[in-house]
PDB file of C-alpha atoms in Angstrom:
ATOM      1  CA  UNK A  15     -19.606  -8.238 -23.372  1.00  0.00           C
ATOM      2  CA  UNK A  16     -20.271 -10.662 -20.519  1.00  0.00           C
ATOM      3  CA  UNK A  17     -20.902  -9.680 -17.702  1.00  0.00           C
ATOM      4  CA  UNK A  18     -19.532  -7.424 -14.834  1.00  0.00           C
ATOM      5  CA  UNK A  19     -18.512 -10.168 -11.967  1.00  0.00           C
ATOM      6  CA  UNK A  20     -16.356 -12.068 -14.982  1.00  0.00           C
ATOM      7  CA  UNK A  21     -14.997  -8.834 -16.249  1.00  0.00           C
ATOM      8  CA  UNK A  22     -14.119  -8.043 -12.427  1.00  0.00           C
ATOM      9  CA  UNK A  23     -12.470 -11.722 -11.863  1.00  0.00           C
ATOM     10  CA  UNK A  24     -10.657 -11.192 -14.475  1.00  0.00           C
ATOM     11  CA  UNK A  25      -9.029  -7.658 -13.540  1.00  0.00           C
ATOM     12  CA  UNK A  26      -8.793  -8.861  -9.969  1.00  0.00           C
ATOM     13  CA  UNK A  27      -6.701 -11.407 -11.545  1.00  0.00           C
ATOM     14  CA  UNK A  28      -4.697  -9.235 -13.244  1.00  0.00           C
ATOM     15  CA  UNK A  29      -4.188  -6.897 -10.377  1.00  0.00           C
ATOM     16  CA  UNK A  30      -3.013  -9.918  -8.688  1.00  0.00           C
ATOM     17  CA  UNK A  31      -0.399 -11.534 -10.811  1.00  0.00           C
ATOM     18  CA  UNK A  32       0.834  -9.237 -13.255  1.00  0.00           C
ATOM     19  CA  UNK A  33       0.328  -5.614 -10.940  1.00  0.00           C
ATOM     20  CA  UNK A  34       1.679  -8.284  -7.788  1.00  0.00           C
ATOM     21  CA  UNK A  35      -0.591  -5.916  -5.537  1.00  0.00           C
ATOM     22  CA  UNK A  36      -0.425  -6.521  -2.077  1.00  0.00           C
ATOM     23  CA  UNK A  37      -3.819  -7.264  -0.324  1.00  0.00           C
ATOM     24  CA  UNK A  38      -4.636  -4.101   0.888  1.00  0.00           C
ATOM     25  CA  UNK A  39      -3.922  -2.217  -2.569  1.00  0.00           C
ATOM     26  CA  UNK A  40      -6.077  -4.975  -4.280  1.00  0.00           C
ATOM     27  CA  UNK A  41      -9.120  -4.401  -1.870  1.00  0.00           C
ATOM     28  CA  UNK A  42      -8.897  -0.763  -2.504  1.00  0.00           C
ATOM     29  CA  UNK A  43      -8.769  -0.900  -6.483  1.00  0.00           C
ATOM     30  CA  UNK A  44     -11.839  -3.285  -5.867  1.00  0.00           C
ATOM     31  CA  UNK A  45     -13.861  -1.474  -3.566  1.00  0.00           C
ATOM     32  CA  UNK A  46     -13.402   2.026  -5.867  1.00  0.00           C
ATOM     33  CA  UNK A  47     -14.454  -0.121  -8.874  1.00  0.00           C
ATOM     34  CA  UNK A  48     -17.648  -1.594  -7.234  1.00  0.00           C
ATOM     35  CA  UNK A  49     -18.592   1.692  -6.677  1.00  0.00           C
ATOM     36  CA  UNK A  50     -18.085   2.660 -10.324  1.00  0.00           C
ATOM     37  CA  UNK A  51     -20.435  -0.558 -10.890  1.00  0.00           C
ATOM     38  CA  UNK A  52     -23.101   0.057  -8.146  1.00  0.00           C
ATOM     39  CA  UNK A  53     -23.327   3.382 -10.501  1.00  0.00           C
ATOM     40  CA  UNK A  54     -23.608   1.692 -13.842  1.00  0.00           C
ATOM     41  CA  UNK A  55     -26.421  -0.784 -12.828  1.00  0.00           C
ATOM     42  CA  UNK A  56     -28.224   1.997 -11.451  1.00  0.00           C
ATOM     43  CA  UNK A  57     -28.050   4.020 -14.664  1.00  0.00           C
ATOM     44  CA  UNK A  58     -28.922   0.528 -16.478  1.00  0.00           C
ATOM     45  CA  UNK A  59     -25.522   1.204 -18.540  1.00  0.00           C
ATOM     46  CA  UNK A  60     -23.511  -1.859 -19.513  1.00  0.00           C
ATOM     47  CA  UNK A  61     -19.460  -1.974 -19.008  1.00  0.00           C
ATOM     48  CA  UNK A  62     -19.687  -2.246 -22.998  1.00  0.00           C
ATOM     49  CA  UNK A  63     -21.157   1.531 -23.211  1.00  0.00           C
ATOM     50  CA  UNK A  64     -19.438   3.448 -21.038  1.00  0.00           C
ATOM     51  CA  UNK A  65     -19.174   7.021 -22.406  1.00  0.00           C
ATOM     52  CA  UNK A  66     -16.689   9.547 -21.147  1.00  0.00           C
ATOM     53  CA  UNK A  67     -19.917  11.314 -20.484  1.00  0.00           C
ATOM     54  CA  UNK A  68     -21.181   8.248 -18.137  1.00  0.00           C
ATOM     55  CA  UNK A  69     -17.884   8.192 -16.044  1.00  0.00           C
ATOM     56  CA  UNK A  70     -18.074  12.378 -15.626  1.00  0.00           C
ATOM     57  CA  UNK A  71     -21.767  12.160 -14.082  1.00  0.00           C
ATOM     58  CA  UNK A  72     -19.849   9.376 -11.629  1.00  0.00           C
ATOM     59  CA  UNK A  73     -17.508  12.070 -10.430  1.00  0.00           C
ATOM     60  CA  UNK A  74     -19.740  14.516 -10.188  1.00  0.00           C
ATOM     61  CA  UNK A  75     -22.337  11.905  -8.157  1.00  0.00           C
ATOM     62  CA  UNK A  76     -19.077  11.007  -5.652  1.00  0.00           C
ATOM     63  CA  UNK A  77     -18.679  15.198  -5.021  1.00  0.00           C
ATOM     64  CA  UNK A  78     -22.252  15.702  -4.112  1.00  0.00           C
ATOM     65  CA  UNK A  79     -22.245  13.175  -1.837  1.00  0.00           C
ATOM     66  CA  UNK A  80     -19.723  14.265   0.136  1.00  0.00           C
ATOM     67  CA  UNK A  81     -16.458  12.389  -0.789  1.00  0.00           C
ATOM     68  CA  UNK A  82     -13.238  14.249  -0.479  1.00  0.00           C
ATOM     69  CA  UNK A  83     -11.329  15.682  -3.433  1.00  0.00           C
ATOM     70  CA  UNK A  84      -8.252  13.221  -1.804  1.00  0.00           C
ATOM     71  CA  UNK A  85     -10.950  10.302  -2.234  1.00  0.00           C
ATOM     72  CA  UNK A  86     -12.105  11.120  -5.117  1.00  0.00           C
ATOM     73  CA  UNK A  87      -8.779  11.429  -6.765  1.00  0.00           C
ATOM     74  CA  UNK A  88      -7.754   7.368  -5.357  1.00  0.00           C
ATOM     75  CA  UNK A  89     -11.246   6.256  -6.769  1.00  0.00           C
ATOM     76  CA  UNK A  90     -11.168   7.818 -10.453  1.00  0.00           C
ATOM     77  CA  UNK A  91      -7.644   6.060 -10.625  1.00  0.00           C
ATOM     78  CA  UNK A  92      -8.845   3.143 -10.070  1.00  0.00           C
ATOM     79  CA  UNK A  93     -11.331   3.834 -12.608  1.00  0.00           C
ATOM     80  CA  UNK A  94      -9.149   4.542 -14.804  1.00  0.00           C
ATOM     81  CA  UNK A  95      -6.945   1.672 -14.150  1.00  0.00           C
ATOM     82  CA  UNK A  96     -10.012  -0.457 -15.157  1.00  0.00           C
ATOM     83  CA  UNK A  97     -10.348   0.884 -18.208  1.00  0.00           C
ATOM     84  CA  UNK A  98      -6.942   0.962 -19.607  1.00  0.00           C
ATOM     85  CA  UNK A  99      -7.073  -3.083 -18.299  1.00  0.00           C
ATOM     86  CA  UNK A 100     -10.818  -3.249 -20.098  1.00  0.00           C
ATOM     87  CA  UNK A 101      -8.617  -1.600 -23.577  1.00  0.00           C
ATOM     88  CA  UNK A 102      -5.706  -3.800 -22.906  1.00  0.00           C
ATOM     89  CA  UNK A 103      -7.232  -7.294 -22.364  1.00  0.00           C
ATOM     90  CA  UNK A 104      -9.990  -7.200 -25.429  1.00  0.00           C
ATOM     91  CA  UNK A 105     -12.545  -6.196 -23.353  1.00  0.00           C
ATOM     92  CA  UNK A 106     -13.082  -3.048 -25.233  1.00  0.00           C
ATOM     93  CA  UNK A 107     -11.448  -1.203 -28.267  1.00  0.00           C
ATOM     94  CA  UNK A 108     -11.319   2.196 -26.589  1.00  0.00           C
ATOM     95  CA  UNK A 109     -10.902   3.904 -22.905  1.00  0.00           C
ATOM     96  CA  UNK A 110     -13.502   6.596 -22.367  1.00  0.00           C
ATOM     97  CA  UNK A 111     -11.513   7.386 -19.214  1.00  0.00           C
ATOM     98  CA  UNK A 112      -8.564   8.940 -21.124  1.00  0.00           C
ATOM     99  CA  UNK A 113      -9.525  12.262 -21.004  1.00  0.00           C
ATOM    100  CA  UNK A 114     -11.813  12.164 -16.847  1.00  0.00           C
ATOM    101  CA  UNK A 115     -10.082  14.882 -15.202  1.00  0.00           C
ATOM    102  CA  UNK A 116      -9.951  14.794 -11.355  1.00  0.00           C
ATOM    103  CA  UNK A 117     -10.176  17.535  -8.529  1.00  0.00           C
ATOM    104  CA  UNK A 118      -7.204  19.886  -8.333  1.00  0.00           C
ATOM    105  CA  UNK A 119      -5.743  19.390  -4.657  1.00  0.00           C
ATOM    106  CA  UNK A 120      -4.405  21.839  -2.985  1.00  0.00           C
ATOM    107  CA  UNK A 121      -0.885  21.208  -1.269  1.00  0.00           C
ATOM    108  CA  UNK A 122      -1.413  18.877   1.796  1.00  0.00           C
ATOM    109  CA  UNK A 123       2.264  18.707   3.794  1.00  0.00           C
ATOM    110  CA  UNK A 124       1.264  15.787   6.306  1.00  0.00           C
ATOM    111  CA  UNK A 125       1.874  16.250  10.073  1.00  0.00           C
ATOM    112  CA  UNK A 126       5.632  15.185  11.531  1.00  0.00           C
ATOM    113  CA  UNK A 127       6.456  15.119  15.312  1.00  0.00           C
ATOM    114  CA  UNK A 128      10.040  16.327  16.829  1.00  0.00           C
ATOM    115  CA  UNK A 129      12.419  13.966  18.177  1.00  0.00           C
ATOM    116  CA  UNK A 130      11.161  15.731  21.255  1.00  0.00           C
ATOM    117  CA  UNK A 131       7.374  14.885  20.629  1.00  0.00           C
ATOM    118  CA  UNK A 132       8.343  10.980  19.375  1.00  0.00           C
ATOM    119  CA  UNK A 133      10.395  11.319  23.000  1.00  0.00           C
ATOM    120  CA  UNK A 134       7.100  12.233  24.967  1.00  0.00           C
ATOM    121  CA  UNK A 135       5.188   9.778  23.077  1.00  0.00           C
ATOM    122  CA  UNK A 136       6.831   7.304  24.203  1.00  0.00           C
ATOM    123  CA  UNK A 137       7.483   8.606  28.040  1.00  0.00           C
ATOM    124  CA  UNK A 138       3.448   8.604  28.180  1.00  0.00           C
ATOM    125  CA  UNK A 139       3.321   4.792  27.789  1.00  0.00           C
ATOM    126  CA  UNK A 140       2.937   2.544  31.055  1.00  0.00           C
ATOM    127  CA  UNK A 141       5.367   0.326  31.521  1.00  0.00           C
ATOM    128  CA  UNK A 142       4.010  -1.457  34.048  1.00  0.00           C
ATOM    129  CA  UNK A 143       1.324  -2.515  31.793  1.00  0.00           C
ATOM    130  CA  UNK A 144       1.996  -5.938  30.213  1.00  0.00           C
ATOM    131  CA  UNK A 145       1.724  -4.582  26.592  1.00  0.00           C
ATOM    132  CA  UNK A 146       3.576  -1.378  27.410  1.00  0.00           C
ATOM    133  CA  UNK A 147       7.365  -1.698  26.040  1.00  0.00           C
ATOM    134  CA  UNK A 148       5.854  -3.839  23.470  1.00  0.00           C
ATOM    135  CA  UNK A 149       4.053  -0.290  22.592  1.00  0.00           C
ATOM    136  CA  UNK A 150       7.438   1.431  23.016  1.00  0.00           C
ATOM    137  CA  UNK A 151       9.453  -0.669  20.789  1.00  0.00           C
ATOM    138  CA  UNK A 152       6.498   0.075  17.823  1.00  0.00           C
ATOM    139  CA  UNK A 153       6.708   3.831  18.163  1.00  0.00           C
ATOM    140  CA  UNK A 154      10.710   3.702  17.800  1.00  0.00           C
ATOM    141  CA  UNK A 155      10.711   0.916  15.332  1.00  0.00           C
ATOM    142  CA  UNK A 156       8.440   3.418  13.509  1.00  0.00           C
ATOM    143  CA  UNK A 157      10.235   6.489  13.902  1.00  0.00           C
ATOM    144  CA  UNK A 158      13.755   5.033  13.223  1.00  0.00           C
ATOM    145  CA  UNK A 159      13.111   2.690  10.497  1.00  0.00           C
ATOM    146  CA  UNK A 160      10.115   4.534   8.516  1.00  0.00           C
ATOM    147  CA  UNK A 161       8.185   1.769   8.308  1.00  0.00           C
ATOM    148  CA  UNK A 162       4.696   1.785   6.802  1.00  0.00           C
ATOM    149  CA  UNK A 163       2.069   0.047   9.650  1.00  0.00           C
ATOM    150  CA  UNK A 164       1.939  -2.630   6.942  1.00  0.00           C
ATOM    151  CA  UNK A 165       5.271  -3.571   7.542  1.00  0.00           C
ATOM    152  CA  UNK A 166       5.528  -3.206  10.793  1.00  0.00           C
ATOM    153  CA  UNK A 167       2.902  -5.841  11.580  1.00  0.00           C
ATOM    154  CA  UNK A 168       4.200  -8.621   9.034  1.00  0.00           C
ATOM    155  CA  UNK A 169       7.788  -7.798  10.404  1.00  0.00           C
ATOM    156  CA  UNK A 170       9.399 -11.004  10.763  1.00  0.00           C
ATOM    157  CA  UNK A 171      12.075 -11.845  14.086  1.00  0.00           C
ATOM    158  CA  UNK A 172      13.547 -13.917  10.748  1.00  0.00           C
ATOM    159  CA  UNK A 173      14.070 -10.458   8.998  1.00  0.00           C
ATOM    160  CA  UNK A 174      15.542  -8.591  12.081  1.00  0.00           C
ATOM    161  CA  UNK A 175      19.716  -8.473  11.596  1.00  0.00           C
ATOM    162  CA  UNK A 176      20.507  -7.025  14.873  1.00  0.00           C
ATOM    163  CA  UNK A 177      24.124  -7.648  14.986  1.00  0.00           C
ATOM    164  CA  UNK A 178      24.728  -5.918  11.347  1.00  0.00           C
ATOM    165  CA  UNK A 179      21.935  -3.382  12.484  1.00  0.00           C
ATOM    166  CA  UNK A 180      19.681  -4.169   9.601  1.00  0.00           C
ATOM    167  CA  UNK A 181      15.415  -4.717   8.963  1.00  0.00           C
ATOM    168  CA  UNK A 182      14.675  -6.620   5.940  1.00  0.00           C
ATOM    169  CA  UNK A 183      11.279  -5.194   4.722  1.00  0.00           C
ATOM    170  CA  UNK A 184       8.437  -6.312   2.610  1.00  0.00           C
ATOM    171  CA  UNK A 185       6.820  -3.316   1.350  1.00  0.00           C
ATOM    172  CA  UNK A 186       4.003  -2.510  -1.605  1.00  0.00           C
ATOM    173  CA  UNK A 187       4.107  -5.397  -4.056  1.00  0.00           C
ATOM    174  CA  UNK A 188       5.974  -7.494  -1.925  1.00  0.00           C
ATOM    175  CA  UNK A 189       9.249  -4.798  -2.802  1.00  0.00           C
ATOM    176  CA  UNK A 190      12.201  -6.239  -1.002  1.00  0.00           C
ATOM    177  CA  UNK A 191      14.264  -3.286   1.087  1.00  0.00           C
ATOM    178  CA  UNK A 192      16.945  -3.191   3.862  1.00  0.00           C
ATOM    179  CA  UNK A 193      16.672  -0.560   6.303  1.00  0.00           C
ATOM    180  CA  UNK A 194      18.836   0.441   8.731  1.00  0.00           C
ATOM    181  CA  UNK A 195      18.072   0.125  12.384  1.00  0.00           C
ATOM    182  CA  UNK A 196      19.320   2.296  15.329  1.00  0.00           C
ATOM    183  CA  UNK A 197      20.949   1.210  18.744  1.00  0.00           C
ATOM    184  CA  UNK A 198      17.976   3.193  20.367  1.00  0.00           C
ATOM    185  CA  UNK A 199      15.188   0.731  19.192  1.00  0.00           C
ATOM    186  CA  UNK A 200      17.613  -2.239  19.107  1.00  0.00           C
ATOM    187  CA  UNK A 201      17.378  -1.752  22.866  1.00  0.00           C
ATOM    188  CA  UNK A 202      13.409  -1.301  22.810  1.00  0.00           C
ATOM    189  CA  UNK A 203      12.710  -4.300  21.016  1.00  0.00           C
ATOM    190  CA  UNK A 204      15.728  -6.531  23.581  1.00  0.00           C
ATOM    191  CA  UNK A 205      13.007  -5.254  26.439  1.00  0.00           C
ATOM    192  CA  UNK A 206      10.328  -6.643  24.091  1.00  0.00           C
ATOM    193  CA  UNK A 207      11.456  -9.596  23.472  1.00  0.00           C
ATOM    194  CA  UNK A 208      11.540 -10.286  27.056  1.00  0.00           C
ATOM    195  CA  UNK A 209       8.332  -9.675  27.910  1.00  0.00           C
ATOM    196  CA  UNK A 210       7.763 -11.523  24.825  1.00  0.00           C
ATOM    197  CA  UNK A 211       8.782 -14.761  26.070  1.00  0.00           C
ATOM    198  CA  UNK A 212       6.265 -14.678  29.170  1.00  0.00           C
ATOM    199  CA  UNK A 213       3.371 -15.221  26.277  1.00  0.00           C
ATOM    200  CA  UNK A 214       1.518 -18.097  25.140  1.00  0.00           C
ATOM    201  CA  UNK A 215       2.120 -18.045  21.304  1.00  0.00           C
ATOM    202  CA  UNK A 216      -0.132 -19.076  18.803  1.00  0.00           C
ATOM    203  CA  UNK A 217       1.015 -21.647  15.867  1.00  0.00           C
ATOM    204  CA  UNK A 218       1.948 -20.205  13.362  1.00  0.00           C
ATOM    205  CA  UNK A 219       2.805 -17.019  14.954  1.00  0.00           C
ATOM    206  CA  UNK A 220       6.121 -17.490  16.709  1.00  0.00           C
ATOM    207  CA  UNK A 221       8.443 -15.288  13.928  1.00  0.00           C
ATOM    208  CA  UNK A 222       6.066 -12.006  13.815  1.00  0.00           C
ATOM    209  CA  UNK A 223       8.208  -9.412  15.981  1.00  0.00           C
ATOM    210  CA  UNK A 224       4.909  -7.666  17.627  1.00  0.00           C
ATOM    211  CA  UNK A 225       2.114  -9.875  19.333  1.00  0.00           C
ATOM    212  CA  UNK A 226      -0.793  -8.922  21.093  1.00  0.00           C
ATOM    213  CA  UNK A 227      -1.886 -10.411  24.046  1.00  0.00           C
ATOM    214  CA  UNK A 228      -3.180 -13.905  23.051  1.00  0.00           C
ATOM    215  CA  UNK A 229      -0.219 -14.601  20.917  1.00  0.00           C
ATOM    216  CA  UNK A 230      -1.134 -13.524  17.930  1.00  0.00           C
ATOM    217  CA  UNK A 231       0.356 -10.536  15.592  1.00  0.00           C
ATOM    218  CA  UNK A 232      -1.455  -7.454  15.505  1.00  0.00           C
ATOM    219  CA  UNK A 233      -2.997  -5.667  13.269  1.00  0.00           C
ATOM    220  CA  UNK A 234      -3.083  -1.994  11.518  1.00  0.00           C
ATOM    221  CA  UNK A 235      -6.149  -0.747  13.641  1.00  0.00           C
ATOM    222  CA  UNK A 236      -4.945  -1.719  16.136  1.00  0.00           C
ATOM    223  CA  UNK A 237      -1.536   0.324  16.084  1.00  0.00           C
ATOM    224  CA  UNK A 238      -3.495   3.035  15.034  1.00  0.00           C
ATOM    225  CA  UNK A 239      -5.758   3.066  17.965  1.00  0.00           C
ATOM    226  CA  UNK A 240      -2.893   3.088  20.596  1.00  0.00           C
ATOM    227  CA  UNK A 241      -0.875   5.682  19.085  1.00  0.00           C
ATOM    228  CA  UNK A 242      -3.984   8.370  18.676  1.00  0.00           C
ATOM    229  CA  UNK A 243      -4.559   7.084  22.335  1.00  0.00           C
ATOM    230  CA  UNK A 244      -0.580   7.938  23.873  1.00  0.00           C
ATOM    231  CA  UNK A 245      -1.078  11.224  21.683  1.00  0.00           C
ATOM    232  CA  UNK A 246      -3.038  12.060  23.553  1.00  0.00           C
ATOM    233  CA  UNK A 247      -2.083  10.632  26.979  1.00  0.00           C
ATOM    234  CA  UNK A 248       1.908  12.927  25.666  1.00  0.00           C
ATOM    235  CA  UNK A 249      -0.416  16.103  25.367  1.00  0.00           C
ATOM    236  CA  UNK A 250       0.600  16.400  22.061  1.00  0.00           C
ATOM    237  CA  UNK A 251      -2.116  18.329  19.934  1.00  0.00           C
ATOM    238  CA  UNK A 252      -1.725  17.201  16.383  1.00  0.00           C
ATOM    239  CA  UNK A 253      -3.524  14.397  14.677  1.00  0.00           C
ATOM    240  CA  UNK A 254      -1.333  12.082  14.270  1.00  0.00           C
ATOM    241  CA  UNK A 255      -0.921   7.819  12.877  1.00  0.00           C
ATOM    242  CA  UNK A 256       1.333   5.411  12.465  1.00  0.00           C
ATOM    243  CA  UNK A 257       1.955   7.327   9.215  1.00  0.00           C
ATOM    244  CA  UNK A 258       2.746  10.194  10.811  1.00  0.00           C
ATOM    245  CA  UNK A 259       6.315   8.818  12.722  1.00  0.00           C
ATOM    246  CA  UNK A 260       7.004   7.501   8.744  1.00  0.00           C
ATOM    247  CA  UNK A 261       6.658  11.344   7.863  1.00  0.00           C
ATOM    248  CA  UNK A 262       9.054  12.406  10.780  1.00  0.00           C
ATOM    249  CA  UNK A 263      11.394   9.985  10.294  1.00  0.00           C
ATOM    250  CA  UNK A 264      11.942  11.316   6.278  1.00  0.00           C
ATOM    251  CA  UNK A 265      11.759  15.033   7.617  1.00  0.00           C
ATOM    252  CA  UNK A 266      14.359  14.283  10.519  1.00  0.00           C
ATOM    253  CA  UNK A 267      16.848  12.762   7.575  1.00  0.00           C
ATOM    254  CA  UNK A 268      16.224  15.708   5.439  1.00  0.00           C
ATOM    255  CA  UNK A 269      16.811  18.273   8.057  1.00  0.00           C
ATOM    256  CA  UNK A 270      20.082  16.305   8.921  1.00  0.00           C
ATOM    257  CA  UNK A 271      21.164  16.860   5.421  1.00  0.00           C
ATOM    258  CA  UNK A 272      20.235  13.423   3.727  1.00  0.00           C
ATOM    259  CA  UNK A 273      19.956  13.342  -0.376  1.00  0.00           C
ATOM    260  CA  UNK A 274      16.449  12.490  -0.955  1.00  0.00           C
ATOM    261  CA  UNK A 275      17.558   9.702  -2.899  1.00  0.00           C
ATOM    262  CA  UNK A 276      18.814   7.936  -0.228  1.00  0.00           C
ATOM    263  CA  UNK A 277      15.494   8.956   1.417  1.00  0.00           C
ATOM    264  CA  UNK A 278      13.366   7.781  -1.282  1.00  0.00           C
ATOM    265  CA  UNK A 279      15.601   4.181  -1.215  1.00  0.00           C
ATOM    266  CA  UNK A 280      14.704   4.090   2.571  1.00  0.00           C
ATOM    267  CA  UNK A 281      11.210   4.348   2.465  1.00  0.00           C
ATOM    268  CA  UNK A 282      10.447   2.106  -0.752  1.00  0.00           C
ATOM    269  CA  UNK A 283       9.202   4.722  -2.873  1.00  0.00           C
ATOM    270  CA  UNK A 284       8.860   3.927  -6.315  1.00  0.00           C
ATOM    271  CA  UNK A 285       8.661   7.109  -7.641  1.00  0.00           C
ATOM    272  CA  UNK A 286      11.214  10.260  -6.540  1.00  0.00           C
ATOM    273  CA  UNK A 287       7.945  12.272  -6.876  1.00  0.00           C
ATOM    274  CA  UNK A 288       6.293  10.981  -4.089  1.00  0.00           C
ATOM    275  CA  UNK A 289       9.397  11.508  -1.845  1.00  0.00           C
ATOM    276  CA  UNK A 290      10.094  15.023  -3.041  1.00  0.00           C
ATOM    277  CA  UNK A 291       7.071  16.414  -0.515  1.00  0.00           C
ATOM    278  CA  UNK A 292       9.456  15.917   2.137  1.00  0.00           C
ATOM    279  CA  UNK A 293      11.037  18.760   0.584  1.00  0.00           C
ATOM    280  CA  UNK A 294       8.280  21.568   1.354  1.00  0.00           C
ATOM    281  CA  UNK A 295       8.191  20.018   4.651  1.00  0.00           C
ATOM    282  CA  UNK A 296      12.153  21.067   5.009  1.00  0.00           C
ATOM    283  CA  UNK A 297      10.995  24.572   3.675  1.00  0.00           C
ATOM    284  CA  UNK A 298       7.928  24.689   5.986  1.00  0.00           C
ATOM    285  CA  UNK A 299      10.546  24.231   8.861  1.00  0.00           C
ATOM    286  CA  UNK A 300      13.081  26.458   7.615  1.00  0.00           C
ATOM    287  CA  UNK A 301      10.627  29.485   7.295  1.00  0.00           C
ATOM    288  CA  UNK A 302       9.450  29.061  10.788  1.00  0.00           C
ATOM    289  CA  UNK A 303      13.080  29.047  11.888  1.00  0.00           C
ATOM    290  CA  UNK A 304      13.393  32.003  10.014  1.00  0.00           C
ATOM    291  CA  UNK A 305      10.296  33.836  11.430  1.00  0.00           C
ATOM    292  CA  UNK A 306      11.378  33.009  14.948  1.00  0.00           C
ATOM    293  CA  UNK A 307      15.014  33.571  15.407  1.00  0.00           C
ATOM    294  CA  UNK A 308      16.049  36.123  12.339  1.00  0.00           C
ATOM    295  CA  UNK A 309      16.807  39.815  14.136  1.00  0.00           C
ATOM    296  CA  UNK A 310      14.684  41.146  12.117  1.00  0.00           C
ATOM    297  CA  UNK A 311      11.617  39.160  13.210  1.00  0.00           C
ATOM    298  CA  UNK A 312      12.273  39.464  16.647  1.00  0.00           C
ATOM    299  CA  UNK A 313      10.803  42.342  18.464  1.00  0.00           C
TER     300      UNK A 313
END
């Protein structure tokens, strides 16, 4: 067996061309297998003799210092992605992580604003301020389109079809979708583009939709850190991301009566399974309808 940086070239490589990974999925799968590494060399155990006994002291080690079951389960699939590459590719004749179990999770329904809530989100923002309807025209871009932050910061002006009300998207593994786009942040980003004009754009830049300041397109943190920061500027108490307008936008289409299908077509999932928790969420809301405005609940 040679040794672990050509073994890792050689599934990064993999990842890359035959997985087509974007770059933040391949950092991830690489970070959770360094870790898997950092363990190995410690324990003075070679890739070569890896025991299913090895990889279940790992898990353990990742509990007891404090990483999340959530964590823990994205790591050990990456682990296990290694090793069924490792079987695959010659590297070895067996996978000793066939049979590592990870952490039962409990059922985690993610956090989704109201129309209302996406409303006073985006009445908190300053418009006075140069970046503020750029700010306003993310939140509804999010919210109406259901666009991972990903996609929202490589959207392209070249991908926007305003007159047939259309958003060609780029999503995981470079996945080509068209979403539809509503008249409400149509008008947003027509404000945007306005103040968009009055910068000095960098090469290279000119066909991202959402710039910051110095001409340049932004970038995931830094979405993230304006929306926590209008959260809390709306009063609105839950803890909320970018991810969290994707969320409302799939609850708000299930709650209108959308088949998840369509849902699941909409937001680029791969796998119906992934769009089905959408449905609790649509419970979740339907009970506390219930609760509150039954005759029988209300005393």
């Amino acid at each position: 067996m040679k040794d672990s940086k050509n073994v890792m070239r050689a599934y990064v490589r993999y990842l890359k061309l035959q997985r087509n990974m974007s770059a933040n999925t391949l950092d991830a799968y690489q970070r959770d297998v360094q870790k898997l590494l950092q363990f190995l060399q410690r324990e003075q155990i070679s890739i070569a003799d890896v025991e299913l006994s090895n990889l279940q002291t790992f898990a353990c080690g990742l509990h007891d210092i404090g990483v999340g079951p959530r964590s823990q389960c994205r790591i050990l699939s990456g682990v296990r992605s290694f090793f069924r590459f490792l079987q695959m590719d010659g590297w070895r004749d067996d996978d000793p992580s066939e049979l590592l179990e990870s952490p039962v999770l409990g059922e985690h329904l993610p956090e989704v604003l109201s129309t209302e809530e996406v409303d006073a989100l985006e009445a908190s923002i300053d418009l006075s301020k140069p970046e503020g309807q750029r700010n306003r025209a993310i939140i509804e871009v999010l919210f109406s389109c259901g666009l991972r932050v990903s996609e929202l910061v490589n959207l392209k002006i070249s991908n926007l079809y305003v007159e047939e009300q259309y958003v060609r998207v780029f999503g995981k593994g470079s996945k080509e979708r068209l979403v539809p786009i509503s008249e409400r942040a149509i008008k947003e980003l027509d404000y945007w583009f306005m103040d968009r004009k009055q910068l000095n754009i960098k090469p290279g830049e000119e066909d991202y939709v959402f710039l910051n300041r110095r001409g340049a397109h932004l970038t995931r943190t830094m979405i993230l850190i304006m929306i926590k920061r209008q959260a809390v500027e709306a009063g609105i108490q839950k803890t909320i991301s970018p991810h969290t307008l994707r969320h409302s936008f799939a609850t708000a289409l299930l709650e209108g009566g959308a088949d998840l299908r369509v849902i699941q077509a909409l937001l680029g999932h791969e796998n119906i399974g992934t769009t089905e928790i959408y449905t609790h969420i649509d419970v979740t809301t339907l009970r506390d309808e219930i609760l509150h405005h039954h005759p029988r609940n209300i005393r």
